[in-house]
Structure formats: structure tokens, C-alpha cells
Amino acid sequence: MSKIAIIYGSSTGATEAVAEKIQALFDDAALFNAESVSIDDLAPFDFLILGASTTGVGDLQDDWESFLPKFEKMNFTGKKVAIFGLGDSASFSTSFAGGMYILYKALKGKVEIVGSVSTDGYTFDDSEAIVDGKFVGLALDEDNEYNETESRINNWAKDLKKYLN
Ligand SMILES: Cc1cc2nc3c(=O)[nH]c(=O)nc-3n(C[C@H](O)[C@H](O)[C@H](O)COP(=O)(O)O)c2cc1C
């Protein structure tokens, strides 16, 4: 059985709340805050789900900043990663959920990244987090499209379960 860890960075609690909802969709997934998690904490897990809101203009949520360089030292053998990101597609329509791309960029080439998501059904103008026409992970908007969140996370979790052993 894959061991799942969900690691989140959250400024006002929105990403944390979504991380808990995603946790509830998997059997026995562990939850960590990016601000306090260590490489050793994550060693036993073979499926990592990383969540972050976007701050600044397309920037990664602050709690991730200290952990990000640690990806360089991590042993990803046998691991897979999926990313989710929260944003505000109305107020930040040209940088929607862009923080996901910073996680993606830090991990690309080091580990298999799964769980990209079609941009269909979202309303925004641009996002750094689109690679090859899809979001690099699950984009969520708790500010404007909260009615969509439950079905979006349910569909995504179903997709991720294909990659679990
Ligand atoms: C200063 C600031 C900058 C933001 N910049 C962006 C942005 O560039 N793109 C985006 O999609 N959302 C942006 N947001 C919206 C947040 O990502 C969104 O409200 C999110 O749900 C916050 O989640 P959190 O409470 O987990 O941090 C910004 C919010 C703030 C306060």
C-alpha cells in the first residue's frame, strides 16, 4: 500500500482546510505543515501531495520558502508527487494559482509528478501553472468557485488513486 503524505502551506487557512478534505479521501494519509516538516518526516512516504496557495503575483505561499531548497537533498527513489494550489481567479486572473508552478519547477526532473488537470471549467486569463495546456496540478479557488471544490477534489483523488500501489 502506498503511504501518503499531504504537505501544505497556508496563510489564512484555506489551503489547510482543503488539505484536510483531501486527507479524508484517502485511507490513512498523514498531514504536515510545510513550515515545520523535515526531510526525515517524509522519508517513509511514497506518495507526496503538496499544497500551496499563491501570494504576491504568482508567488509561492511563504511557509514553503524554507522547505523548497530541501528538495535538492531529498531522495525521491520510489516516490511520486502531486500538487494542488489555491488562488483567486477573479482578483488575480493573470496569475491564477501560479504558486503551483514554483513547486513543479523545483521538482521537475527529480521525481514523477502526476495529477495534472485540464483548464476546462475555470474562469481566468492566465496562469504560470499551465504546462503543455494543463494545470500542473489541481487548481482550486475558494474565494470565488468554492461550489466547485468538492467535485474537483473528488475527481482529482479518483485520478490520483490510479498511481497508488
Ligand atoms: C497578498 C496576496 C496575493 C495573492 N496573489 C495571488 C495570485 O497571484 N494568484 C492567485 O491565484 N491568488 C492570489 N492570492 C489569493 C490567495 O492565493 C487565495 O485567497 C487563497 O485561497 C489563500 O489561501 P491560504 O489561506 O491557504 O493562504 C493572493 C492573496 C493575497 C492575500
PDB file of C-alpha atoms and ligand atoms in Angstrom:
ATOM      1  CA  MET A   1       0.000   0.000   0.000  1.00  0.00           C
ATOM      2  CA  SER A   2       1.264   3.462  -0.872  1.00  0.00           C
ATOM      3  CA  LYS A   3       1.909   5.634   2.142  1.00  0.00           C
ATOM      4  CA  ILE A   4       0.561   9.127   1.500  1.00  0.00           C
ATOM      5  CA  ALA A   5       1.715  12.415   2.994  1.00  0.00           C
ATOM      6  CA  ILE A   6      -0.041  15.719   2.355  1.00  0.00           C
ATOM      7  CA  ILE A   7       2.131  18.777   2.962  1.00  0.00           C
ATOM      8  CA  TYR A   8       0.550  22.226   2.843  1.00  0.00           C
ATOM      9  CA  GLY A   9       1.464  25.875   3.138  1.00  0.00           C
ATOM     10  CA  SER A  10      -1.402  28.175   4.040  1.00  0.00           C
ATOM     11  CA  SER A  11      -1.603  31.843   5.101  1.00  0.00           C
ATOM     12  CA  THR A  12      -5.231  32.223   6.186  1.00  0.00           C
ATOM     13  CA  GLY A  13      -6.207  28.560   6.488  1.00  0.00           C
ATOM     14  CA  ALA A  14      -7.910  27.962   3.121  1.00  0.00           C
ATOM     15  CA  THR A  15      -5.251  25.566   1.821  1.00  0.00           C
ATOM     16  CA  GLU A  16      -5.065  23.870   5.202  1.00  0.00           C
ATOM     17  CA  ALA A  17      -8.827  23.240   5.140  1.00  0.00           C
ATOM     18  CA  VAL A  18      -8.626  21.814   1.621  1.00  0.00           C
ATOM     19  CA  ALA A  19      -5.645  19.647   2.645  1.00  0.00           C
ATOM     20  CA  GLU A  20      -7.837  18.162   5.391  1.00  0.00           C
ATOM     21  CA  LYS A  21     -10.623  17.470   2.884  1.00  0.00           C
ATOM     22  CA  ILE A  22      -8.159  15.726   0.574  1.00  0.00           C
ATOM     23  CA  GLN A  23      -6.781  13.768   3.534  1.00  0.00           C
ATOM     24  CA  ALA A  24     -10.284  12.451   4.253  1.00  0.00           C
ATOM     25  CA  LEU A  25     -10.488  10.992   0.728  1.00  0.00           C
ATOM     26  CA  PHE A  26      -7.549   8.652   1.280  1.00  0.00           C
ATOM     27  CA  ASP A  27      -7.109   5.855   3.797  1.00  0.00           C
ATOM     28  CA  ASP A  28      -4.531   6.783   6.371  1.00  0.00           C
ATOM     29  CA  ALA A  29      -2.909   9.856   4.736  1.00  0.00           C
ATOM     30  CA  ALA A  30      -0.686  11.932   7.024  1.00  0.00           C
ATOM     31  CA  LEU A  31      -0.852  15.737   7.132  1.00  0.00           C
ATOM     32  CA  PHE A  32       2.151  18.049   7.560  1.00  0.00           C
ATOM     33  CA  ASN A  33       2.670  21.813   7.583  1.00  0.00           C
ATOM     34  CA  ALA A  34       5.399  22.879   5.130  1.00  0.00           C
ATOM     35  CA  GLU A  35       6.728  25.289   7.747  1.00  0.00           C
ATOM     36  CA  SER A  36       7.652  22.543  10.216  1.00  0.00           C
ATOM     37  CA  VAL A  37       8.064  19.316   8.203  1.00  0.00           C
ATOM     38  CA  SER A  38      11.539  17.795   7.734  1.00  0.00           C
ATOM     39  CA  ILE A  39      13.052  15.592   5.037  1.00  0.00           C
ATOM     40  CA  ASP A  40      13.216  12.771   7.594  1.00  0.00           C
ATOM     41  CA  ASP A  41       9.494  13.126   8.330  1.00  0.00           C
ATOM     42  CA  LEU A  42       8.758  12.455   4.659  1.00  0.00           C
ATOM     43  CA  ALA A  43      11.170   9.553   4.134  1.00  0.00           C
ATOM     44  CA  PRO A  44       8.597   6.809   4.914  1.00  0.00           C
ATOM     45  CA  PHE A  45       6.051   8.086   2.376  1.00  0.00           C
ATOM     46  CA  ASP A  46       5.995   7.097  -1.280  1.00  0.00           C
ATOM     47  CA  PHE A  47       3.227   9.444  -2.451  1.00  0.00           C
ATOM     48  CA  LEU A  48       3.548  13.129  -1.593  1.00  0.00           C
ATOM     49  CA  ILE A  49       0.685  15.569  -2.187  1.00  0.00           C
ATOM     50  CA  LEU A  50       1.935  19.158  -1.978  1.00  0.00           C
ATOM     51  CA  GLY A  51      -0.474  22.054  -1.497  1.00  0.00           C
ATOM     52  CA  ALA A  52       0.135  25.791  -1.605  1.00  0.00           C
ATOM     53  CA  SER A  53      -1.755  28.984  -2.048  1.00  0.00           C
ATOM     54  CA  THR A  54      -0.408  31.741  -4.278  1.00  0.00           C
ATOM     55  CA  THR A  55       0.770  35.045  -2.888  1.00  0.00           C
ATOM     56  CA  GLY A  56       2.378  38.175  -4.346  1.00  0.00           C
ATOM     57  CA  VAL A  57       1.776  37.847  -8.071  1.00  0.00           C
ATOM     58  CA  GLY A  58       2.141  34.177  -8.890  1.00  0.00           C
ATOM     59  CA  ASP A  59       4.440  33.539  -5.904  1.00  0.00           C
ATOM     60  CA  LEU A  60       4.534  30.516  -3.648  1.00  0.00           C
ATOM     61  CA  GLN A  61       2.953  30.738  -0.182  1.00  0.00           C
ATOM     62  CA  ASP A  62       5.565  31.792   2.372  1.00  0.00           C
ATOM     63  CA  ASP A  63       5.588  28.652   4.543  1.00  0.00           C
ATOM     64  CA  TRP A  64       7.122  26.741   1.615  1.00  0.00           C
ATOM     65  CA  GLU A  65      10.122  29.029   1.257  1.00  0.00           C
ATOM     66  CA  SER A  66      12.286  27.313   3.859  1.00  0.00           C
ATOM     67  CA  PHE A  67      11.417  23.805   2.684  1.00  0.00           C
ATOM     68  CA  LEU A  68      11.860  24.421  -1.042  1.00  0.00           C
ATOM     69  CA  PRO A  69      15.702  24.191  -1.041  1.00  0.00           C
ATOM     70  CA  LYS A  70      15.440  20.877   0.844  1.00  0.00           C
ATOM     71  CA  PHE A  71      14.005  19.215  -2.273  1.00  0.00           C
ATOM     72  CA  GLU A  72      17.600  19.309  -3.579  1.00  0.00           C
ATOM     73  CA  LYS A  73      18.684  16.927  -0.817  1.00  0.00           C
ATOM     74  CA  MET A  74      15.669  14.647  -0.827  1.00  0.00           C
ATOM     75  CA  ASN A  75      15.858  11.060  -2.017  1.00  0.00           C
ATOM     76  CA  PHE A  76      12.850  10.620  -4.296  1.00  0.00           C
ATOM     77  CA  THR A  77      13.559   6.995  -5.206  1.00  0.00           C
ATOM     78  CA  GLY A  78      10.241   5.166  -5.439  1.00  0.00           C
ATOM     79  CA  LYS A  79       8.220   8.311  -4.785  1.00  0.00           C
ATOM     80  CA  LYS A  80       5.564  10.133  -6.786  1.00  0.00           C
ATOM     81  CA  VAL A  81       4.331  13.696  -6.255  1.00  0.00           C
ATOM     82  CA  ALA A  82       1.062  15.506  -6.965  1.00  0.00           C
ATOM     83  CA  ILE A  83       0.441  19.227  -6.476  1.00  0.00           C
ATOM     84  CA  PHE A  84      -2.623  21.290  -5.626  1.00  0.00           C
ATOM     85  CA  GLY A  85      -2.859  25.039  -5.394  1.00  0.00           C
ATOM     86  CA  LEU A  86      -5.321  27.642  -4.227  1.00  0.00           C
ATOM     87  CA  GLY A  87      -5.784  31.003  -5.834  1.00  0.00           C
ATOM     88  CA  ASP A  88      -8.258  33.756  -6.551  1.00  0.00           C
ATOM     89  CA  SER A  89      -9.148  33.692 -10.219  1.00  0.00           C
ATOM     90  CA  ALA A  90     -11.125  36.959 -10.065  1.00  0.00           C
ATOM     91  CA  SER A  91      -8.687  39.269  -8.248  1.00  0.00           C
ATOM     92  CA  PHE A  92      -5.576  37.578  -9.696  1.00  0.00           C
ATOM     93  CA  SER A  93      -6.879  36.494 -13.066  1.00  0.00           C
ATOM     94  CA  THR A  94      -3.486  36.675 -14.814  1.00  0.00           C
ATOM     95  CA  SER A  95      -1.537  34.737 -12.164  1.00  0.00           C
ATOM     96  CA  PHE A  96      -4.168  32.245 -11.087  1.00  0.00           C
ATOM     97  CA  ALA A  97      -2.760  29.593  -8.741  1.00  0.00           C
ATOM     98  CA  GLY A  98       0.701  30.348 -10.127  1.00  0.00           C
ATOM     99  CA  GLY A  99       2.408  29.214  -6.920  1.00  0.00           C
ATOM    100  CA  MET A 100       1.898  25.614  -8.051  1.00  0.00           C
ATOM    101  CA  TYR A 101       4.411  26.202 -10.832  1.00  0.00           C
ATOM    102  CA  ILE A 102       7.151  27.072  -8.331  1.00  0.00           C
ATOM    103  CA  LEU A 103       6.703  23.693  -6.644  1.00  0.00           C
ATOM    104  CA  TYR A 104       6.551  21.995 -10.046  1.00  0.00           C
ATOM    105  CA  LYS A 105       9.734  23.724 -11.246  1.00  0.00           C
ATOM    106  CA  ALA A 106      11.608  22.728  -8.073  1.00  0.00           C
ATOM    107  CA  LEU A 107      10.666  19.053  -8.579  1.00  0.00           C
ATOM    108  CA  LYS A 108      10.653  18.597 -12.338  1.00  0.00           C
ATOM    109  CA  GLY A 109      13.236  16.011 -13.384  1.00  0.00           C
ATOM    110  CA  LYS A 110      13.723  14.806  -9.789  1.00  0.00           C
ATOM    111  CA  VAL A 111      10.514  12.841  -9.292  1.00  0.00           C
ATOM    112  CA  GLU A 112       7.475  11.708 -11.262  1.00  0.00           C
ATOM    113  CA  ILE A 113       4.804  14.425 -10.995  1.00  0.00           C
ATOM    114  CA  VAL A 114       1.260  13.171 -11.571  1.00  0.00           C
ATOM    115  CA  GLY A 115      -2.220  14.670 -11.354  1.00  0.00           C
ATOM    116  CA  SER A 116      -2.184  17.422 -13.995  1.00  0.00           C
ATOM    117  CA  VAL A 117      -5.656  18.881 -14.582  1.00  0.00           C
ATOM    118  CA  SER A 118      -7.499  20.284 -17.608  1.00  0.00           C
ATOM    119  CA  THR A 119      -8.196  24.033 -17.537  1.00  0.00           C
ATOM    120  CA  ASP A 120     -11.770  23.360 -18.708  1.00  0.00           C
ATOM    121  CA  GLY A 121     -14.384  24.845 -16.397  1.00  0.00           C
ATOM    122  CA  TYR A 122     -12.106  27.511 -14.874  1.00  0.00           C
ATOM    123  CA  THR A 123     -12.522  31.263 -15.494  1.00  0.00           C
ATOM    124  CA  PHE A 124      -9.216  33.149 -15.569  1.00  0.00           C
ATOM    125  CA  ASP A 125      -6.951  34.923 -18.046  1.00  0.00           C
ATOM    126  CA  ASP A 126      -3.537  33.396 -17.432  1.00  0.00           C
ATOM    127  CA  SER A 127      -1.542  31.223 -15.061  1.00  0.00           C
ATOM    128  CA  GLU A 128       2.136  30.335 -14.688  1.00  0.00           C
ATOM    129  CA  ALA A 129       0.929  26.894 -13.585  1.00  0.00           C
ATOM    130  CA  ILE A 130      -0.079  25.769 -17.077  1.00  0.00           C
ATOM    131  CA  VAL A 131       2.381  23.411 -18.782  1.00  0.00           C
ATOM    132  CA  ASP A 132       1.520  21.700 -22.094  1.00  0.00           C
ATOM    133  CA  GLY A 133      -2.003  23.125 -21.915  1.00  0.00           C
ATOM    134  CA  LYS A 134      -2.888  21.756 -18.464  1.00  0.00           C
ATOM    135  CA  PHE A 135      -2.516  22.860 -14.865  1.00  0.00           C
ATOM    136  CA  VAL A 136       0.495  21.092 -13.339  1.00  0.00           C
ATOM    137  CA  GLY A 137      -1.824  20.042 -10.505  1.00  0.00           C
ATOM    138  CA  LEU A 138      -5.273  20.714  -9.109  1.00  0.00           C
ATOM    139  CA  ALA A 139      -6.160  24.421  -9.131  1.00  0.00           C
ATOM    140  CA  LEU A 140      -8.812  25.478  -6.625  1.00  0.00           C
ATOM    141  CA  ASP A 141     -10.474  28.804  -5.934  1.00  0.00           C
ATOM    142  CA  GLU A 142     -12.058  29.003  -2.504  1.00  0.00           C
ATOM    143  CA  ASP A 143     -12.671  32.738  -2.946  1.00  0.00           C
ATOM    144  CA  ASN A 144     -14.967  32.529  -5.964  1.00  0.00           C
ATOM    145  CA  GLU A 145     -15.533  28.933  -7.036  1.00  0.00           C
ATOM    146  CA  TYR A 146     -15.954  27.215  -3.673  1.00  0.00           C
ATOM    147  CA  ASN A 147     -19.006  25.393  -5.018  1.00  0.00           C
ATOM    148  CA  GLU A 148     -16.690  23.527  -7.385  1.00  0.00           C
ATOM    149  CA  THR A 149     -14.134  22.454  -4.788  1.00  0.00           C
ATOM    150  CA  GLU A 150     -15.761  19.266  -3.596  1.00  0.00           C
ATOM    151  CA  SER A 151     -16.254  17.791  -7.063  1.00  0.00           C
ATOM    152  CA  ARG A 152     -12.812  18.973  -8.158  1.00  0.00           C
ATOM    153  CA  ILE A 153     -11.063  17.265  -5.258  1.00  0.00           C
ATOM    154  CA  ASN A 154     -13.191  14.133  -5.599  1.00  0.00           C
ATOM    155  CA  ASN A 155     -12.332  13.805  -9.300  1.00  0.00           C
ATOM    156  CA  TRP A 156      -8.663  14.517  -8.649  1.00  0.00           C
ATOM    157  CA  ALA A 157      -8.427  11.993  -5.820  1.00  0.00           C
ATOM    158  CA  LYS A 158     -10.003   9.390  -8.120  1.00  0.00           C
ATOM    159  CA  ASP A 159      -7.343  10.190 -10.735  1.00  0.00           C
ATOM    160  CA  LEU A 160      -4.504  10.007  -8.183  1.00  0.00           C
ATOM    161  CA  LYS A 161      -5.652   6.606  -6.934  1.00  0.00           C
ATOM    162  CA  LYS A 162      -4.568   5.194 -10.328  1.00  0.00           C
ATOM    163  CA  TYR A 163      -0.983   5.897  -9.297  1.00  0.00           C
ATOM    164  CA  LEU A 164      -1.150   4.293  -5.856  1.00  0.00           C
ATOM    165  CA  ASN A 165       0.292   0.850  -5.312  1.00  0.00           C
TER     166      ASN A 165
HETATM  167  C1  LIG B   1      -1.200  39.335  -0.983  1.00  0.00           C
HETATM  168  C2  LIG B   1      -1.950  38.272  -1.745  1.00  0.00           C
HETATM  169  C3  LIG B   1      -1.527  37.952  -3.023  1.00  0.00           C
HETATM  170  C4  LIG B   1      -2.201  36.973  -3.765  1.00  0.00           C
HETATM  171  N1  LIG B   1      -1.769  36.656  -5.044  1.00  0.00           N
HETATM  172  C5  LIG B   1      -2.434  35.737  -5.768  1.00  0.00           C
HETATM  173  C6  LIG B   1      -2.023  35.405  -7.087  1.00  0.00           C
HETATM  174  O1  LIG B   1      -1.057  35.931  -7.645  1.00  0.00           O
HETATM  175  N2  LIG B   1      -2.733  34.463  -7.760  1.00  0.00           N
HETATM  176  C7  LIG B   1      -3.820  33.829  -7.213  1.00  0.00           C
HETATM  177  O2  LIG B   1      -4.423  32.982  -7.867  1.00  0.00           O
HETATM  178  N3  LIG B   1      -4.235  34.118  -5.944  1.00  0.00           N
HETATM  179  C8  LIG B   1      -3.568  35.042  -5.209  1.00  0.00           C
HETATM  180  N4  LIG B   1      -3.992  35.343  -3.932  1.00  0.00           N
HETATM  181  C9  LIG B   1      -5.188  34.659  -3.393  1.00  0.00           C
HETATM  182  C10 LIG B   1      -4.883  33.509  -2.440  1.00  0.00           C
HETATM  183  O3  LIG B   1      -3.983  32.575  -3.011  1.00  0.00           O
HETATM  184  C11 LIG B   1      -6.191  32.803  -2.076  1.00  0.00           C
HETATM  185  O4  LIG B   1      -7.033  33.707  -1.378  1.00  0.00           O
HETATM  186  C12 LIG B   1      -6.016  31.545  -1.257  1.00  0.00           C
HETATM  187  O5  LIG B   1      -7.253  30.896  -1.092  1.00  0.00           O
HETATM  188  C13 LIG B   1      -5.395  31.775   0.132  1.00  0.00           C
HETATM  189  O6  LIG B   1      -5.167  30.521   0.723  1.00  0.00           O
HETATM  190  P1  LIG B   1      -4.447  30.356   2.141  1.00  0.00           P
HETATM  191  O7  LIG B   1      -5.355  30.931   3.170  1.00  0.00           O
HETATM  192  O8  LIG B   1      -4.277  28.888   2.299  1.00  0.00           O
HETATM  193  O9  LIG B   1      -3.122  31.043   2.059  1.00  0.00           O
HETATM  194  C14 LIG B   1      -3.335  36.320  -3.206  1.00  0.00           C
HETATM  195  C15 LIG B   1      -3.745  36.662  -1.908  1.00  0.00           C
HETATM  196  C16 LIG B   1      -3.080  37.620  -1.186  1.00  0.00           C
HETATM  197  C17 LIG B   1      -3.546  37.966   0.209  1.00  0.00           C
END
